[in-house]
Short mmCIF file of N, CA and C in Angstrom, two decimals:
data_model
loop_
_atom_site.label_atom_id
_atom_site.label_comp_id
_atom_site.label_asym_id
_atom_site.label_seq_id
_atom_site.Cartn_x
_atom_site.Cartn_y
_atom_site.Cartn_z
N MET A 28 -2.88 21.90 7.74
CA MET A 28 -4.52 22.13 6.82
C MET A 28 -4.41 20.35 6.60
N PHE A 29 -3.86 19.78 5.75
CA PHE A 29 -3.08 18.55 4.84
C PHE A 29 -2.94 17.77 5.92
N PHE A 30 -2.31 18.01 7.40
CA PHE A 30 -2.09 16.76 8.10
C PHE A 30 -3.76 16.96 8.99
N ASN A 31 -4.05 18.56 9.13
CA ASN A 31 -5.27 18.06 10.03
C ASN A 31 -6.25 17.18 9.19
N ARG A 32 -6.86 17.03 8.20
CA ARG A 32 -7.72 16.17 7.32
C ARG A 32 -7.47 14.79 7.14
N LEU A 33 -5.67 14.82 7.24
CA LEU A 33 -5.20 13.08 7.27
C LEU A 33 -5.99 12.64 8.45
N GLN A 34 -5.71 13.33 9.81
CA GLN A 34 -6.31 13.21 11.07
C GLN A 34 -7.46 12.90 11.56
N LEU A 35 -8.50 13.61 10.58
CA LEU A 35 -9.53 12.96 10.79
C LEU A 35 -9.91 11.96 9.34
N ILE A 36 -9.45 11.73 8.67
CA ILE A 36 -10.19 10.97 7.66
C ILE A 36 -8.92 9.32 8.29
N TYR A 37 -8.46 9.34 9.24
CA TYR A 37 -7.37 8.10 9.57
C TYR A 37 -7.21 7.83 11.15
N GLY A 38 -7.88 8.71 11.94
CA GLY A 38 -8.37 8.75 13.36
C GLY A 38 -7.04 8.25 14.03
N HIS A 39 -7.04 7.21 14.48
CA HIS A 39 -6.47 6.22 15.38
C HIS A 39 -5.55 6.02 14.66
N ARG A 40 -5.36 5.53 13.10
CA ARG A 40 -4.25 5.27 12.71
C ARG A 40 -2.97 6.21 12.46
N PHE A 41 -3.68 7.38 12.45
CA PHE A 41 -2.92 8.44 12.57
C PHE A 41 -1.98 8.59 13.42
N THR A 42 -2.88 8.79 14.82
CA THR A 42 -2.46 8.56 15.87
C THR A 42 -0.62 7.64 16.23
N LEU A 43 -1.12 6.91 15.57
CA LEU A 43 -0.36 5.64 16.18
C LEU A 43 0.76 5.98 15.22
N GLN A 44 0.82 6.21 14.30
CA GLN A 44 2.01 6.39 13.23
C GLN A 44 2.97 7.84 13.27
N TRP A 45 1.89 9.29 14.27
CA TRP A 45 2.36 10.13 14.63
C TRP A 45 1.66 10.43 15.95
N PRO A 46 2.67 9.87 17.45
CA PRO A 46 1.68 9.66 18.25
C PRO A 46 1.78 11.38 18.65
N ASP A 47 2.77 12.57 18.42
CA ASP A 47 2.62 13.33 19.84
C ASP A 47 3.16 14.63 18.62
N GLU A 48 3.10 15.85 19.02
CA GLU A 48 3.00 17.11 18.37
C GLU A 48 4.05 17.17 17.59
N LYS A 49 5.25 16.96 18.53
CA LYS A 49 6.62 17.02 17.50
C LYS A 49 6.82 15.85 16.59
N THR A 50 6.23 14.64 16.43
CA THR A 50 6.33 13.54 14.91
C THR A 50 5.39 14.22 13.93
N ILE A 51 4.58 15.87 14.56
CA ILE A 51 3.27 15.71 13.78
C ILE A 51 5.12 16.69 13.13
N ARG A 52 5.06 17.83 13.31
CA ARG A 52 5.69 18.82 13.30
C ARG A 52 6.78 17.94 12.36
N LEU A 53 7.66 17.24 12.64
CA LEU A 53 8.80 16.63 11.95
C LEU A 53 8.12 15.79 10.60
N ALA A 54 7.24 15.72 10.58
CA ALA A 54 6.47 15.07 9.18
C ALA A 54 5.95 16.12 8.32
N ARG A 55 4.94 17.41 9.16
CA ARG A 55 5.05 18.49 8.30
C ARG A 55 6.01 19.18 7.73
N ARG A 56 7.11 19.77 8.74
CA ARG A 56 8.81 19.94 7.84
C ARG A 56 9.37 19.15 6.63
N GLU A 57 8.59 17.72 6.84
CA GLU A 57 9.67 16.82 6.00
C GLU A 57 9.22 16.99 4.64
N TRP A 58 7.46 17.35 4.41
CA TRP A 58 6.78 17.06 3.34
C TRP A 58 5.98 18.96 2.90
N ALA A 59 7.07 19.25 3.38
CA ALA A 59 6.37 21.06 3.31
C ALA A 59 6.67 21.62 1.75
N GLY A 60 7.58 20.73 1.82
CA GLY A 60 7.55 21.52 0.00
C GLY A 60 6.95 21.36 -0.93
N GLU A 61 6.22 19.38 -0.73
CA GLU A 61 5.54 19.18 -1.80
C GLU A 61 4.12 18.92 -1.56
N VAL A 62 3.55 19.92 -0.45
CA VAL A 62 2.04 19.82 -0.20
C VAL A 62 2.22 21.27 -0.86
N ASP A 63 2.99 22.70 -0.47
CA ASP A 63 3.22 23.49 -0.49
C ASP A 63 2.82 24.14 -2.11
N ALA A 64 3.73 23.06 -3.20
CA ALA A 64 3.65 23.04 -4.36
C ALA A 64 2.04 22.45 -5.22
N LEU A 65 1.14 22.42 -4.10
CA LEU A 65 -0.05 21.95 -5.06
C LEU A 65 -1.02 22.50 -4.59
N SER A 66 -1.81 23.11 -5.58
CA SER A 66 -3.17 24.15 -4.99
C SER A 66 -4.26 23.28 -3.99
N TRP A 67 -4.86 24.44 -3.48
CA TRP A 67 -6.11 23.42 -2.27
C TRP A 67 -7.54 22.50 -3.47
N GLU A 68 -7.49 22.69 -4.27
CA GLU A 68 -7.82 22.00 -5.29
C GLU A 68 -7.43 20.93 -5.67
N GLN A 69 -6.22 20.49 -5.90
CA GLN A 69 -5.49 19.36 -6.09
C GLN A 69 -5.50 18.35 -4.36
N LEU A 70 -4.98 19.69 -3.65
CA LEU A 70 -5.29 18.62 -2.11
C LEU A 70 -6.51 18.29 -2.30
N GLU A 71 -7.76 19.04 -1.74
CA GLU A 71 -8.45 18.69 -1.61
C GLU A 71 -8.79 17.14 -2.89
N THR A 72 -8.63 17.35 -4.07
CA THR A 72 -8.61 16.13 -4.89
C THR A 72 -8.04 14.95 -4.08
N ALA A 73 -7.00 15.19 -3.92
CA ALA A 73 -5.96 13.71 -3.05
C ALA A 73 -6.58 13.45 -1.72
N LEU A 74 -7.01 14.10 -1.09
CA LEU A 74 -7.80 13.76 0.40
C LEU A 74 -8.95 13.40 -0.31
N VAL A 75 -10.21 13.37 -1.31
CA VAL A 75 -11.19 12.43 -1.36
C VAL A 75 -10.63 11.20 -1.40
N ARG A 76 -9.64 11.61 -3.20
CA ARG A 76 -9.46 10.23 -3.60
C ARG A 76 -9.23 9.20 -2.61
N ALA A 77 -8.12 9.75 -1.93
CA ALA A 77 -7.74 8.91 -0.54
C ALA A 77 -8.53 7.78 0.25
N LYS A 78 -9.65 8.83 0.70
CA LYS A 78 -10.94 8.98 1.56
C LYS A 78 -11.38 7.58 0.18
N ALA A 79 -11.62 8.24 -0.50
CA ALA A 79 -12.76 7.01 -1.77
C ALA A 79 -11.41 5.51 -1.74
N LYS A 80 -10.32 5.61 -1.47
CA LYS A 80 -9.61 4.33 -1.59
C LYS A 80 -9.82 3.65 -0.16
N LEU A 81 -9.61 4.29 0.96
CA LEU A 81 -9.63 3.61 2.12
C LEU A 81 -11.04 2.83 2.35
N ILE A 82 -12.24 3.67 1.82
CA ILE A 82 -13.58 3.24 1.77
C ILE A 82 -13.58 2.22 1.55
N GLU A 83 -13.11 2.18 -0.30
CA GLU A 83 -12.85 0.31 -0.96
C GLU A 83 -12.09 -0.70 -0.44
N GLY A 84 -11.41 -0.13 0.49
CA GLY A 84 -10.47 -1.25 0.92
C GLY A 84 -9.49 -1.27 -0.04
N ASP A 85 -8.84 -0.81 -0.08
CA ASP A 85 -7.27 -0.27 -1.10
C ASP A 85 -6.44 -0.85 0.15
N ALA A 86 -5.81 -1.62 -0.03
CA ALA A 86 -4.98 -1.92 1.13
C ALA A 86 -3.54 -1.22 1.44
N ASP A 87 -3.18 -0.29 -0.11
CA ASP A 87 -2.33 1.15 -0.33
C ASP A 87 -2.48 2.11 0.45
N PHE A 88 -4.17 2.76 1.05
CA PHE A 88 -4.01 3.53 1.59
C PHE A 88 -5.09 3.10 3.20
N TYR A 89 -4.59 2.09 3.52
CA TYR A 89 -5.02 1.65 4.87
C TYR A 89 -4.46 2.34 5.91
N TRP A 90 -3.00 2.65 5.96
CA TRP A 90 -2.55 3.94 6.44
C TRP A 90 -1.87 4.97 6.05
N PRO A 91 -2.02 6.19 6.77
CA PRO A 91 -1.79 7.39 5.93
C PRO A 91 0.20 7.36 5.40
N ASP A 92 -0.29 6.93 4.21
CA ASP A 92 0.87 7.75 3.27
C ASP A 92 1.32 8.50 2.71
N VAL A 93 1.53 9.62 3.50
CA VAL A 93 2.13 11.12 2.72
C VAL A 93 2.14 11.19 1.31
N GLY A 94 3.29 10.49 0.99
CA GLY A 94 3.71 9.87 -0.51
C GLY A 94 2.34 9.88 -1.75
N ARG A 95 1.86 8.93 -0.75
CA ARG A 95 0.70 8.13 -2.52
C ARG A 95 -0.30 8.94 -2.49
N ILE A 96 -0.97 9.78 -1.14
CA ILE A 96 -2.03 10.48 -0.80
C ILE A 96 -1.37 11.56 -1.73
N LEU A 97 -0.44 12.29 -1.89
CA LEU A 97 0.01 13.53 -2.44
C LEU A 97 -0.13 12.94 -4.05
N GLY A 98 -0.18 11.55 -4.55
CA GLY A 98 0.47 11.19 -5.70
C GLY A 98 -0.80 11.44 -6.54
N LEU A 99 -1.69 11.15 -5.55
CA LEU A 99 -3.39 11.23 -6.13
C LEU A 99 -3.84 12.57 -5.88
N ALA A 100 -3.50 13.49 -6.37
CA ALA A 100 -3.33 15.06 -6.42
C ALA A 100 -3.25 15.09 -8.23
N ARG A 101 -2.41 14.64 -8.56
CA ARG A 101 -2.14 14.18 -10.30
C ARG A 101 -3.83 13.93 -10.68
N ASP A 102 -3.81 14.50 -12.26
CA ASP A 102 -5.39 13.72 -12.89
C ASP A 102 -5.12 12.16 -12.49
N ARG A 103 -4.14 11.65 -12.25
CA ARG A 103 -4.24 9.74 -12.70
C ARG A 103 -4.71 9.65 -10.96
N ARG A 104 -5.52 8.41 -10.95
CA ARG A 104 -6.14 7.87 -10.01
C ARG A 104 -4.81 6.76 -9.18
N SER A 105 -4.04 6.89 -9.44
CA SER A 105 -3.17 5.87 -8.73
C SER A 105 -2.29 7.07 -7.91
N ALA A 106 -1.21 5.52 -7.18
CA ALA A 106 -0.31 6.33 -6.37
C ALA A 106 0.66 7.17 -7.00
N ALA A 107 1.25 8.21 -6.29
CA ALA A 107 2.98 8.71 -6.55
C ALA A 107 3.71 7.36 -7.16
N HIS A 108 3.79 6.37 -6.09
CA HIS A 108 4.99 5.17 -6.67
C HIS A 108 4.20 3.75 -6.74
N GLN A 109 4.87 3.17 -7.87
CA GLN A 109 3.96 2.04 -7.84
C GLN A 109 4.95 1.08 -8.21
N THR A 110 4.41 -0.13 -8.12
CA THR A 110 5.66 -1.54 -8.39
C THR A 110 5.52 -1.86 -10.24
N PHE A 111 6.83 -2.07 -10.29
CA PHE A 111 6.98 -2.04 -12.00
C PHE A 111 6.24 -3.90 -12.35
N GLN A 112 5.87 -4.24 -13.11
CA GLN A 112 5.63 -5.16 -13.99
C GLN A 112 6.94 -6.23 -14.45
N LYS A 113 6.76 -7.18 -13.99
CA LYS A 113 8.26 -7.63 -14.46
C LYS A 113 8.29 -7.75 -15.91
N VAL A 114 9.60 -7.44 -16.58
CA VAL A 114 9.73 -7.66 -17.89
C VAL A 114 10.20 -8.84 -18.54
N LEU A 115 10.70 -9.74 -17.75
CA LEU A 115 11.05 -11.02 -18.39
C LEU A 115 9.74 -12.04 -17.96
N PRO A 116 9.73 -12.66 -18.90
CA PRO A 116 8.75 -13.91 -18.43
C PRO A 116 9.21 -15.22 -17.60
N GLU A 117 8.80 -15.38 -16.82
CA GLU A 117 9.67 -16.61 -15.84
C GLU A 117 9.47 -17.38 -17.01
N GLY A 118 11.16 -18.37 -16.76
CA GLY A 118 11.63 -19.27 -17.72
C GLY A 118 10.70 -20.55 -17.04
N ASP A 119 11.10 -21.49 -18.57
CA ASP A 119 10.73 -22.78 -17.49
C ASP A 119 11.31 -23.86 -16.06
N SER A 120 12.16 -23.63 -16.47
CA SER A 120 13.36 -24.40 -15.45
C SER A 120 12.22 -23.48 -14.04
N VAL A 121 12.51 -22.23 -13.64
CA VAL A 121 11.26 -21.75 -12.61
C VAL A 121 10.41 -22.67 -12.50
N LYS A 122 9.75 -22.58 -13.63
CA LYS A 122 7.92 -22.82 -13.55
C LYS A 122 8.14 -24.57 -12.90
N GLN A 123 9.56 -25.35 -13.29
CA GLN A 123 9.52 -26.87 -13.08
C GLN A 123 9.58 -27.03 -12.19
N SER A 124 10.40 -26.44 -10.66
CA SER A 124 11.07 -26.38 -9.73
C SER A 124 9.89 -26.00 -8.47
N ARG A 125 9.02 -25.05 -9.74
CA ARG A 125 7.44 -24.36 -8.61
C ARG A 125 7.07 -25.72 -8.62
N LEU A 126 6.86 -25.82 -9.87
CA LEU A 126 5.77 -27.17 -9.64
C LEU A 126 5.91 -28.87 -9.29
N LYS A 127 7.47 -28.93 -9.26
CA LYS A 127 8.30 -29.53 -8.22
C LYS A 127 7.75 -29.74 -6.85
N ALA A 128 8.27 -28.41 -6.37
CA ALA A 128 8.06 -28.14 -5.06
C ALA A 128 6.58 -28.30 -4.30
N ALA A 129 5.73 -27.73 -5.31
CA ALA A 129 4.04 -27.98 -4.95
C ALA A 129 3.98 -29.57 -4.67
N ARG A 130 4.48 -30.17 -5.89
CA ARG A 130 3.62 -31.70 -5.54
C ARG A 130 4.33 -32.37 -4.21
N LYS A 131 5.54 -31.66 -4.26
CA LYS A 131 6.01 -32.82 -3.01
C LYS A 131 5.43 -32.30 -1.84
N GLY A 132 5.20 -30.80 -1.39
CA GLY A 132 4.60 -30.29 -0.35
C GLY A 132 3.18 -31.07 -0.43
N MET A 133 2.65 -30.82 -1.72
CA MET A 133 1.45 -31.49 -1.23
C MET A 133 1.08 -33.33 -0.51
N ALA A 134 1.92 -34.07 -1.42
CA ALA A 134 2.47 -34.98 -1.20
C ALA A 134 2.76 -35.43 0.45
N ARG A 135 3.54 -34.28 0.94
CA ARG A 135 3.90 -34.31 2.36
C ARG A 135 2.71 -34.46 3.20
N LEU A 136 2.22 -33.50 2.57
CA LEU A 136 1.06 -33.38 3.05
C LEU A 136 -0.53 -34.14 3.31
N ARG A 137 0.15 -34.64 2.29
CA ARG A 137 -1.24 -36.10 2.33
C ARG A 137 -0.86 -37.20 3.18
N SER A 138 0.75 -37.07 3.21
CA SER A 138 0.72 -38.64 4.11
C SER A 138 1.00 -38.02 5.91
N ILE A 139 0.60 -37.25 6.34
CA ILE A 139 0.75 -36.08 7.21
C ILE A 139 -1.19 -36.06 7.98
N LEU A 140 -2.37 -36.15 6.88
CA LEU A 140 -3.32 -35.75 6.90
C LEU A 140 -3.87 -37.32 6.67
N GLY A 141 -2.95 -38.49 6.64
CA GLY A 141 -3.49 -40.44 6.19
C GLY A 141 -4.13 -39.59 4.94
N GLY A 142 -3.99 -39.39 4.35
CA GLY A 142 -4.79 -39.29 2.99
C GLY A 142 -4.24 -40.75 2.30
N GLY A 143 -5.27 -41.25 0.97
CA GLY A 143 -4.59 -42.30 0.18
C GLY A 143 -3.54 -41.53 -1.02
N ASP A 144 -2.77 -41.90 -1.55
CA ASP A 144 -2.58 -42.06 -2.99
C ASP A 144 -1.08 -40.98 -2.38
N ALA A 145 -0.18 -40.92 -1.58
CA ALA A 145 0.70 -40.40 -1.24
C ALA A 145 1.78 -40.23 -2.55
N GLN A 146 2.45 -39.70 -2.88
CA GLN A 146 3.25 -39.66 -3.52
C GLN A 146 5.00 -39.18 -3.17
#
């Protein structure tokens, strides 16, 4: 049921990711434990939320990512895995080197385009 719904929601992208019955069977087997651990209501919640994110244009849900979609079954409205925020702030030396590189690149671009005041 879960993979059938994914196919209906994602259409051609589902077919590109799992092009034949053999790869679909392998994916079903791989994710069977996680899918079976959820109730019908939780699976429906995950699929509805995934479809909403797809409609909103959320790039994380452009392709059928089973782990992310199953993560939406929880009461949270975020995916199962997320990137962490940086713990330490960038140092001044990093900021200065980036600023220097940006200025150098802009000066080169100005000189190529024939703009005045190339530094």
